[in-house]
Short mmCIF file of N, CA, C and O in Angstrom, two decimals:
data_model
loop_
_atom_site.label_atom_id
_atom_site.label_comp_id
_atom_site.label_asym_id
_atom_site.label_seq_id
_atom_site.Cartn_x
_atom_site.Cartn_y
_atom_site.Cartn_z
N UNK Y 1 -113.45 -73.79 -5.50
CA UNK Y 1 -112.74 -73.24 -6.64
C UNK Y 1 -111.26 -73.12 -6.27
O UNK Y 1 -110.91 -72.57 -5.24
N UNK Y 2 -110.38 -73.62 -7.11
CA UNK Y 2 -108.96 -73.57 -6.88
C UNK Y 2 -108.37 -72.34 -7.57
O UNK Y 2 -108.27 -72.31 -8.79
N UNK Y 3 -108.00 -71.33 -6.79
CA UNK Y 3 -107.43 -70.12 -7.35
C UNK Y 3 -105.93 -70.28 -7.53
O UNK Y 3 -105.24 -70.78 -6.64
N UNK Y 4 -105.42 -69.84 -8.66
CA UNK Y 4 -103.98 -69.88 -8.86
C UNK Y 4 -103.34 -68.73 -8.10
O UNK Y 4 -103.97 -67.72 -7.83
N UNK Y 5 -102.08 -68.89 -7.72
CA UNK Y 5 -101.39 -67.82 -7.00
C UNK Y 5 -101.30 -66.55 -7.84
O UNK Y 5 -101.14 -66.61 -9.05
N UNK Y 6 -101.40 -65.43 -7.16
CA UNK Y 6 -101.24 -64.14 -7.82
C UNK Y 6 -99.76 -63.82 -7.88
O UNK Y 6 -99.10 -63.71 -6.85
N UNK Y 7 -99.24 -63.69 -9.07
CA UNK Y 7 -97.84 -63.41 -9.30
C UNK Y 7 -97.72 -61.98 -9.81
O UNK Y 7 -98.42 -61.60 -10.75
N UNK Y 8 -96.83 -61.21 -9.20
CA UNK Y 8 -96.55 -59.87 -9.70
C UNK Y 8 -95.22 -59.91 -10.44
O UNK Y 8 -94.21 -60.31 -9.88
N UNK Y 9 -95.26 -59.50 -11.69
CA UNK Y 9 -94.08 -59.47 -12.54
C UNK Y 9 -93.61 -58.03 -12.65
O UNK Y 9 -94.40 -57.13 -12.92
N UNK Y 10 -92.32 -57.82 -12.44
CA UNK Y 10 -91.74 -56.49 -12.51
C UNK Y 10 -90.57 -56.54 -13.47
O UNK Y 10 -89.57 -57.21 -13.20
N UNK Y 11 -90.74 -55.91 -14.60
CA UNK Y 11 -89.69 -55.92 -15.63
C UNK Y 11 -89.69 -54.56 -16.31
O UNK Y 11 -90.69 -54.16 -16.90
N UNK Y 12 -88.57 -53.83 -16.23
CA UNK Y 12 -88.52 -52.51 -16.84
C UNK Y 12 -88.68 -52.53 -18.36
O UNK Y 12 -88.98 -51.50 -18.95
N UNK Y 13 -88.52 -53.68 -18.97
CA UNK Y 13 -88.69 -53.82 -20.41
C UNK Y 13 -90.12 -54.27 -20.70
O UNK Y 13 -90.49 -55.40 -20.36
N UNK Y 14 -90.96 -53.42 -21.30
CA UNK Y 14 -92.35 -53.80 -21.56
C UNK Y 14 -92.49 -55.08 -22.38
O UNK Y 14 -93.41 -55.88 -22.15
N UNK Y 15 -91.59 -55.32 -23.32
CA UNK Y 15 -91.66 -56.56 -24.11
C UNK Y 15 -91.35 -57.77 -23.24
O UNK Y 15 -91.98 -58.82 -23.37
N UNK Y 16 -90.36 -57.63 -22.36
CA UNK Y 16 -90.04 -58.71 -21.44
C UNK Y 16 -91.20 -58.99 -20.51
O UNK Y 16 -91.53 -60.15 -20.24
N UNK Y 17 -91.85 -57.94 -20.03
CA UNK Y 17 -93.01 -58.08 -19.16
C UNK Y 17 -94.13 -58.82 -19.87
O UNK Y 17 -94.74 -59.73 -19.31
N UNK Y 18 -94.40 -58.46 -21.11
CA UNK Y 18 -95.47 -59.10 -21.88
C UNK Y 18 -95.16 -60.58 -22.10
O UNK Y 18 -96.06 -61.43 -21.98
N UNK Y 19 -93.92 -60.91 -22.37
CA UNK Y 19 -93.54 -62.31 -22.58
C UNK Y 19 -93.71 -63.11 -21.30
O UNK Y 19 -94.25 -64.22 -21.32
N UNK Y 20 -93.25 -62.56 -20.19
CA UNK Y 20 -93.41 -63.24 -18.91
C UNK Y 20 -94.88 -63.44 -18.57
O UNK Y 20 -95.29 -64.52 -18.13
N UNK Y 21 -95.67 -62.39 -18.72
CA UNK Y 21 -97.09 -62.47 -18.40
C UNK Y 21 -97.77 -63.55 -19.24
O UNK Y 21 -98.54 -64.36 -18.71
N UNK Y 22 -97.48 -63.59 -20.51
CA UNK Y 22 -98.06 -64.60 -21.39
C UNK Y 22 -97.71 -66.01 -20.90
O UNK Y 22 -98.57 -66.88 -20.82
N UNK Y 23 -96.45 -66.21 -20.55
CA UNK Y 23 -95.99 -67.53 -20.12
C UNK Y 23 -96.68 -67.97 -18.83
O UNK Y 23 -97.11 -69.12 -18.72
N UNK Y 24 -96.80 -67.08 -17.86
CA UNK Y 24 -97.45 -67.44 -16.61
C UNK Y 24 -98.95 -67.64 -16.80
O UNK Y 24 -99.54 -68.55 -16.22
N UNK Y 25 -99.58 -66.79 -17.58
CA UNK Y 25 -101.01 -66.93 -17.83
C UNK Y 25 -101.33 -68.23 -18.57
O UNK Y 25 -102.35 -68.86 -18.31
N UNK Y 26 -100.44 -68.63 -19.45
CA UNK Y 26 -100.61 -69.89 -20.18
C UNK Y 26 -100.64 -71.07 -19.20
O UNK Y 26 -101.32 -72.06 -19.44
N UNK Y 27 -99.92 -70.94 -18.10
CA UNK Y 27 -99.90 -71.98 -17.07
C UNK Y 27 -100.98 -71.76 -16.01
O UNK Y 27 -100.97 -72.38 -14.96
N UNK Y 28 -101.91 -70.84 -16.31
CA UNK Y 28 -103.09 -70.55 -15.49
C UNK Y 28 -102.79 -69.85 -14.17
O UNK Y 28 -103.52 -70.00 -13.19
N UNK Y 29 -101.72 -69.07 -14.14
CA UNK Y 29 -101.46 -68.22 -12.99
C UNK Y 29 -102.22 -66.91 -13.18
O UNK Y 29 -102.39 -66.44 -14.29
N UNK Y 30 -102.65 -66.33 -12.08
CA UNK Y 30 -103.21 -64.99 -12.11
C UNK Y 30 -102.02 -64.04 -12.02
O UNK Y 30 -101.22 -64.14 -11.10
N UNK Y 31 -101.93 -63.14 -12.99
CA UNK Y 31 -100.74 -62.30 -13.12
C UNK Y 31 -101.11 -60.82 -13.13
O UNK Y 31 -102.11 -60.42 -13.71
N UNK Y 32 -100.27 -60.05 -12.49
CA UNK Y 32 -100.29 -58.61 -12.61
C UNK Y 32 -98.85 -58.18 -12.82
O UNK Y 32 -97.93 -58.93 -12.49
N UNK Y 33 -98.64 -57.03 -13.39
CA UNK Y 33 -97.26 -56.64 -13.62
C UNK Y 33 -97.12 -55.18 -13.97
O UNK Y 33 -98.09 -54.49 -14.26
N UNK Y 34 -95.87 -54.74 -13.93
CA UNK Y 34 -95.55 -53.36 -14.26
C UNK Y 34 -94.13 -53.25 -14.79
O UNK Y 34 -93.27 -54.05 -14.43
N UNK Y 35 -93.92 -52.25 -15.62
CA UNK Y 35 -92.57 -51.91 -16.08
C UNK Y 35 -92.06 -50.68 -15.32
O UNK Y 35 -90.93 -50.26 -15.53
N UNK Y 36 -92.87 -50.15 -14.44
CA UNK Y 36 -92.52 -48.97 -13.65
C UNK Y 36 -92.07 -49.43 -12.27
O UNK Y 36 -92.89 -49.78 -11.42
N UNK Y 37 -90.77 -49.42 -12.03
CA UNK Y 37 -90.23 -49.88 -10.75
C UNK Y 37 -90.77 -49.07 -9.58
O UNK Y 37 -90.92 -49.59 -8.48
N UNK Y 38 -91.07 -47.81 -9.81
CA UNK Y 38 -91.60 -46.96 -8.74
C UNK Y 38 -93.02 -47.35 -8.34
O UNK Y 38 -93.46 -47.04 -7.24
N UNK Y 39 -93.73 -48.01 -9.21
CA UNK Y 39 -95.12 -48.40 -8.97
C UNK Y 39 -95.24 -49.81 -8.38
O UNK Y 39 -96.28 -50.20 -7.88
N UNK Y 40 -94.16 -50.56 -8.41
CA UNK Y 40 -94.21 -51.97 -8.04
C UNK Y 40 -94.72 -52.20 -6.62
O UNK Y 40 -95.57 -53.07 -6.40
N UNK Y 41 -94.21 -51.45 -5.65
CA UNK Y 41 -94.61 -51.66 -4.26
C UNK Y 41 -96.11 -51.43 -4.07
O UNK Y 41 -96.78 -52.22 -3.41
N UNK Y 42 -96.65 -50.39 -4.68
CA UNK Y 42 -98.08 -50.11 -4.57
C UNK Y 42 -98.90 -51.22 -5.24
O UNK Y 42 -99.95 -51.62 -4.73
N UNK Y 43 -98.42 -51.70 -6.38
CA UNK Y 43 -99.14 -52.76 -7.10
C UNK Y 43 -99.19 -54.03 -6.27
O UNK Y 43 -100.24 -54.67 -6.15
N UNK Y 44 -98.07 -54.38 -5.67
CA UNK Y 44 -98.02 -55.59 -4.84
C UNK Y 44 -98.96 -55.46 -3.65
O UNK Y 44 -99.72 -56.38 -3.34
N UNK Y 45 -98.94 -54.33 -2.99
CA UNK Y 45 -99.81 -54.11 -1.84
C UNK Y 45 -101.28 -54.12 -2.24
O UNK Y 45 -102.12 -54.70 -1.55
N UNK Y 46 -101.61 -53.48 -3.35
CA UNK Y 46 -103.00 -53.39 -3.79
C UNK Y 46 -103.58 -54.72 -4.23
O UNK Y 46 -104.78 -54.96 -4.06
N UNK Y 47 -102.75 -55.59 -4.77
CA UNK Y 47 -103.26 -56.85 -5.32
C UNK Y 47 -103.15 -58.02 -4.36
O UNK Y 47 -103.74 -59.07 -4.59
N UNK Y 48 -102.37 -57.87 -3.29
CA UNK Y 48 -102.17 -58.99 -2.38
C UNK Y 48 -101.33 -60.09 -3.00
O UNK Y 48 -101.56 -61.27 -2.76
N UNK Y 49 -100.37 -59.71 -3.78
CA UNK Y 49 -99.51 -60.66 -4.48
C UNK Y 49 -98.93 -61.69 -3.53
O UNK Y 49 -98.60 -61.40 -2.39
N UNK Y 50 -98.77 -62.91 -4.03
CA UNK Y 50 -98.19 -63.98 -3.22
C UNK Y 50 -96.73 -64.22 -3.53
O UNK Y 50 -96.04 -64.88 -2.77
N UNK Y 51 -96.25 -63.70 -4.66
CA UNK Y 51 -94.84 -63.80 -5.04
C UNK Y 51 -94.54 -62.70 -6.05
O UNK Y 51 -95.41 -62.31 -6.82
N UNK Y 52 -93.31 -62.20 -6.03
CA UNK Y 52 -92.90 -61.19 -7.00
C UNK Y 52 -91.69 -61.72 -7.76
O UNK Y 52 -90.76 -62.26 -7.16
N UNK Y 53 -91.71 -61.55 -9.08
CA UNK Y 53 -90.57 -61.87 -9.93
C UNK Y 53 -90.04 -60.55 -10.47
O UNK Y 53 -90.79 -59.79 -11.07
N UNK Y 54 -88.75 -60.32 -10.25
CA UNK Y 54 -88.15 -59.04 -10.60
C UNK Y 54 -87.01 -59.24 -11.58
O UNK Y 54 -86.05 -59.95 -11.28
N UNK Y 55 -87.12 -58.59 -12.74
CA UNK Y 55 -86.02 -58.60 -13.72
C UNK Y 55 -84.99 -57.57 -13.30
O UNK Y 55 -85.32 -56.42 -13.04
N UNK Y 56 -83.74 -58.00 -13.22
CA UNK Y 56 -82.65 -57.09 -12.87
C UNK Y 56 -81.95 -56.73 -14.18
O UNK Y 56 -81.14 -57.47 -14.70
N UNK Y 57 -82.36 -55.60 -14.73
CA UNK Y 57 -81.84 -55.10 -16.01
C UNK Y 57 -81.13 -53.77 -15.79
O UNK Y 57 -81.40 -53.09 -14.81
N UNK Y 58 -80.27 -53.40 -16.72
CA UNK Y 58 -79.61 -52.09 -16.61
C UNK Y 58 -80.63 -50.96 -16.57
O UNK Y 58 -81.62 -51.02 -17.31
N UNK Y 59 -80.48 -49.98 -15.75
CA UNK Y 59 -79.46 -49.88 -14.70
C UNK Y 59 -79.84 -50.78 -13.52
O UNK Y 59 -80.90 -50.59 -12.91
N UNK Y 60 -79.01 -51.74 -13.22
CA UNK Y 60 -79.29 -52.77 -12.23
C UNK Y 60 -79.60 -52.22 -10.84
O UNK Y 60 -80.42 -52.78 -10.12
N UNK Y 61 -78.96 -51.11 -10.48
CA UNK Y 61 -79.15 -50.57 -9.13
C UNK Y 61 -80.62 -50.23 -8.85
O UNK Y 61 -81.07 -50.33 -7.72
N UNK Y 62 -81.37 -49.85 -9.86
CA UNK Y 62 -82.78 -49.49 -9.65
C UNK Y 62 -83.59 -50.71 -9.18
O UNK Y 62 -84.37 -50.62 -8.23
N UNK Y 63 -83.39 -51.85 -9.83
CA UNK Y 63 -84.11 -53.07 -9.43
C UNK Y 63 -83.63 -53.56 -8.06
O UNK Y 63 -84.44 -53.99 -7.23
N UNK Y 64 -82.34 -53.47 -7.81
CA UNK Y 64 -81.80 -53.91 -6.52
C UNK Y 64 -82.32 -53.03 -5.38
O UNK Y 64 -82.67 -53.54 -4.30
N UNK Y 65 -82.42 -51.74 -5.61
CA UNK Y 65 -82.98 -50.83 -4.60
C UNK Y 65 -84.45 -51.14 -4.35
O UNK Y 65 -84.90 -51.12 -3.20
N UNK Y 66 -85.18 -51.45 -5.41
CA UNK Y 66 -86.60 -51.77 -5.25
C UNK Y 66 -86.77 -53.06 -4.44
O UNK Y 66 -87.63 -53.13 -3.57
N UNK Y 67 -85.93 -54.06 -4.71
CA UNK Y 67 -85.98 -55.31 -3.94
C UNK Y 67 -85.72 -55.01 -2.46
O UNK Y 67 -86.43 -55.50 -1.58
N UNK Y 68 -84.73 -54.19 -2.20
CA UNK Y 68 -84.40 -53.82 -0.83
C UNK Y 68 -85.56 -53.09 -0.15
O UNK Y 68 -85.87 -53.35 1.02
N UNK Y 69 -86.21 -52.20 -0.87
CA UNK Y 69 -87.37 -51.48 -0.32
C UNK Y 69 -88.52 -52.44 -0.02
O UNK Y 69 -89.18 -52.31 1.01
N UNK Y 70 -88.76 -53.38 -0.91
CA UNK Y 70 -89.82 -54.36 -0.67
C UNK Y 70 -89.51 -55.18 0.58
O UNK Y 70 -90.39 -55.44 1.39
N UNK Y 71 -88.28 -55.60 0.70
CA UNK Y 71 -87.88 -56.41 1.85
C UNK Y 71 -87.97 -55.61 3.14
O UNK Y 71 -88.30 -56.14 4.19
N UNK Y 72 -87.73 -54.32 3.08
CA UNK Y 72 -87.75 -53.49 4.27
C UNK Y 72 -89.13 -53.02 4.70
O UNK Y 72 -89.32 -52.62 5.85
N UNK Y 73 -90.10 -53.07 3.80
CA UNK Y 73 -91.44 -52.58 4.13
C UNK Y 73 -92.22 -53.64 4.91
O UNK Y 73 -92.17 -54.83 4.59
N UNK Y 74 -92.92 -53.23 5.92
CA UNK Y 74 -93.67 -54.14 6.76
C UNK Y 74 -94.65 -55.00 5.96
O UNK Y 74 -94.74 -56.21 6.16
N UNK Y 75 -95.35 -54.40 5.01
CA UNK Y 75 -96.37 -55.12 4.24
C UNK Y 75 -95.79 -56.18 3.30
O UNK Y 75 -96.48 -57.13 2.94
N UNK Y 76 -94.53 -56.02 2.91
CA UNK Y 76 -93.94 -56.96 1.94
C UNK Y 76 -92.70 -57.67 2.49
O UNK Y 76 -91.99 -58.33 1.74
N UNK Y 77 -92.47 -57.55 3.76
CA UNK Y 77 -91.26 -58.12 4.39
C UNK Y 77 -91.14 -59.62 4.16
O UNK Y 77 -90.05 -60.14 3.98
N UNK Y 78 -92.25 -60.35 4.17
CA UNK Y 78 -92.20 -61.81 4.02
C UNK Y 78 -92.56 -62.28 2.61
O UNK Y 78 -92.62 -63.48 2.36
N UNK Y 79 -92.81 -61.35 1.71
CA UNK Y 79 -93.15 -61.71 0.33
C UNK Y 79 -91.98 -62.41 -0.34
O UNK Y 79 -90.87 -61.88 -0.36
N UNK Y 80 -92.19 -63.60 -0.91
CA UNK Y 80 -91.12 -64.22 -1.67
C UNK Y 80 -90.80 -63.39 -2.92
O UNK Y 80 -91.70 -63.08 -3.70
N UNK Y 81 -89.55 -63.01 -3.06
CA UNK Y 81 -89.10 -62.23 -4.21
C UNK Y 81 -88.06 -63.06 -4.94
O UNK Y 81 -87.04 -63.43 -4.36
N UNK Y 82 -88.32 -63.34 -6.20
CA UNK Y 82 -87.37 -64.06 -7.04
C UNK Y 82 -86.89 -63.08 -8.10
O UNK Y 82 -87.69 -62.54 -8.86
N UNK Y 83 -85.59 -62.84 -8.10
CA UNK Y 83 -84.99 -61.95 -9.09
C UNK Y 83 -84.38 -62.80 -10.20
O UNK Y 83 -84.05 -63.96 -9.98
N UNK Y 84 -84.23 -62.20 -11.37
CA UNK Y 84 -83.57 -62.92 -12.46
C UNK Y 84 -82.82 -61.93 -13.33
O UNK Y 84 -83.19 -60.78 -13.46
N UNK Y 85 -81.72 -62.43 -13.90
CA UNK Y 85 -80.89 -61.58 -14.75
C UNK Y 85 -79.54 -62.21 -14.99
O UNK Y 85 -79.38 -63.43 -14.89
N UNK Y 86 -78.56 -61.38 -15.27
CA UNK Y 86 -77.21 -61.84 -15.59
C UNK Y 86 -76.58 -62.57 -14.40
O UNK Y 86 -76.83 -62.23 -13.23
N UNK Y 87 -75.76 -63.56 -14.71
CA UNK Y 87 -75.14 -64.40 -13.68
C UNK Y 87 -74.37 -63.60 -12.63
O UNK Y 87 -74.42 -63.92 -11.45
N UNK Y 88 -73.70 -62.56 -13.02
CA UNK Y 88 -72.88 -61.79 -12.10
C UNK Y 88 -73.65 -60.98 -11.08
O UNK Y 88 -73.05 -60.39 -10.18
N UNK Y 89 -74.96 -60.96 -11.16
CA UNK Y 89 -75.77 -60.15 -10.24
C UNK Y 89 -76.42 -60.96 -9.13
O UNK Y 89 -77.15 -60.42 -8.30
N UNK Y 90 -76.17 -62.24 -9.10
CA UNK Y 90 -76.78 -63.13 -8.11
C UNK Y 90 -76.53 -62.66 -6.68
O UNK Y 90 -77.47 -62.50 -5.89
N UNK Y 91 -75.28 -62.45 -6.31
CA UNK Y 91 -74.95 -62.06 -4.94
C UNK Y 91 -75.57 -60.72 -4.56
O UNK Y 91 -76.05 -60.54 -3.44
N UNK Y 92 -75.57 -59.78 -5.49
CA UNK Y 92 -76.16 -58.46 -5.21
C UNK Y 92 -77.66 -58.57 -4.99
O UNK Y 92 -78.21 -57.91 -4.10
N UNK Y 93 -78.33 -59.39 -5.77
CA UNK Y 93 -79.78 -59.56 -5.62
C UNK Y 93 -80.12 -60.24 -4.30
O UNK Y 93 -81.06 -59.83 -3.61
N UNK Y 94 -79.37 -61.26 -3.94
CA UNK Y 94 -79.61 -61.94 -2.67
C UNK Y 94 -79.33 -60.98 -1.50
O UNK Y 94 -80.09 -60.92 -0.54
N UNK Y 95 -78.25 -60.21 -1.60
CA UNK Y 95 -77.92 -59.23 -0.56
C UNK Y 95 -79.02 -58.16 -0.43
O UNK Y 95 -79.28 -57.66 0.66
N UNK Y 96 -79.66 -57.82 -1.54
CA UNK Y 96 -80.72 -56.82 -1.52
C UNK Y 96 -82.00 -57.36 -0.89
O UNK Y 96 -82.87 -56.59 -0.49
N UNK Y 97 -82.13 -58.70 -0.82
CA UNK Y 97 -83.31 -59.28 -0.19
C UNK Y 97 -84.08 -60.26 -1.03
O UNK Y 97 -85.13 -60.73 -0.61
N UNK Y 98 -83.59 -60.59 -2.21
CA UNK Y 98 -84.28 -61.58 -3.04
C UNK Y 98 -84.20 -62.95 -2.36
O UNK Y 98 -83.17 -63.31 -1.78
N UNK Y 99 -85.28 -63.70 -2.42
CA UNK Y 99 -85.34 -65.04 -1.86
C UNK Y 99 -84.47 -65.99 -2.68
O UNK Y 99 -83.81 -66.87 -2.15
N UNK Y 100 -84.49 -65.79 -3.99
CA UNK Y 100 -83.69 -66.61 -4.89
C UNK Y 100 -83.39 -65.81 -6.14
O UNK Y 100 -83.97 -64.75 -6.37
N UNK Y 101 -82.48 -66.34 -6.96
CA UNK Y 101 -82.06 -65.66 -8.17
C UNK Y 101 -81.93 -66.67 -9.28
O UNK Y 101 -81.30 -67.72 -9.12
N UNK Y 102 -82.53 -66.36 -10.42
CA UNK Y 102 -82.43 -67.21 -11.60
C UNK Y 102 -81.53 -66.53 -12.62
O UNK Y 102 -81.77 -65.38 -12.99
N UNK Y 103 -80.50 -67.23 -13.03
CA UNK Y 103 -79.61 -66.68 -14.05
C UNK Y 103 -80.22 -66.88 -15.43
O UNK Y 103 -80.69 -67.96 -15.74
N UNK Y 104 -80.21 -65.83 -16.21
CA UNK Y 104 -80.74 -65.91 -17.57
C UNK Y 104 -79.58 -65.83 -18.55
O UNK Y 104 -78.60 -65.13 -18.30
N UNK Y 105 -79.70 -66.51 -19.67
CA UNK Y 105 -78.61 -66.48 -20.63
C UNK Y 105 -78.38 -65.10 -21.22
O UNK Y 105 -77.26 -64.68 -21.41
N UNK Y 106 -79.45 -64.38 -21.50
CA UNK Y 106 -79.35 -63.02 -21.99
C UNK Y 106 -80.52 -62.23 -21.47
O UNK Y 106 -81.62 -62.74 -21.31
N UNK Y 107 -80.27 -60.98 -21.21
CA UNK Y 107 -81.36 -60.09 -20.76
C UNK Y 107 -81.17 -58.75 -21.40
O UNK Y 107 -80.14 -58.27 -21.65
#
């Protein structure tokens, strides 16, 4: 049986989270997600996520701090984290520990 990767989606906007989840599930990914940034680390650890996608939305510092915490924790130190958001936040997200950053036209 070929299992799809478990993707954890983290988006403080519940509508954004639902849209992302729908899109990934449509492509047959196994998805879990949360709009609660404080719960993200526990969710990733509990599910054994293979990649995390993080929306960097206002207030941006909350998502950037969460990325930094994930990168600093032993259990998630090597987890690929892809952040996405406004173009001007690329350097901050990479500095916080994101593996890559996708610029979105609007968030």
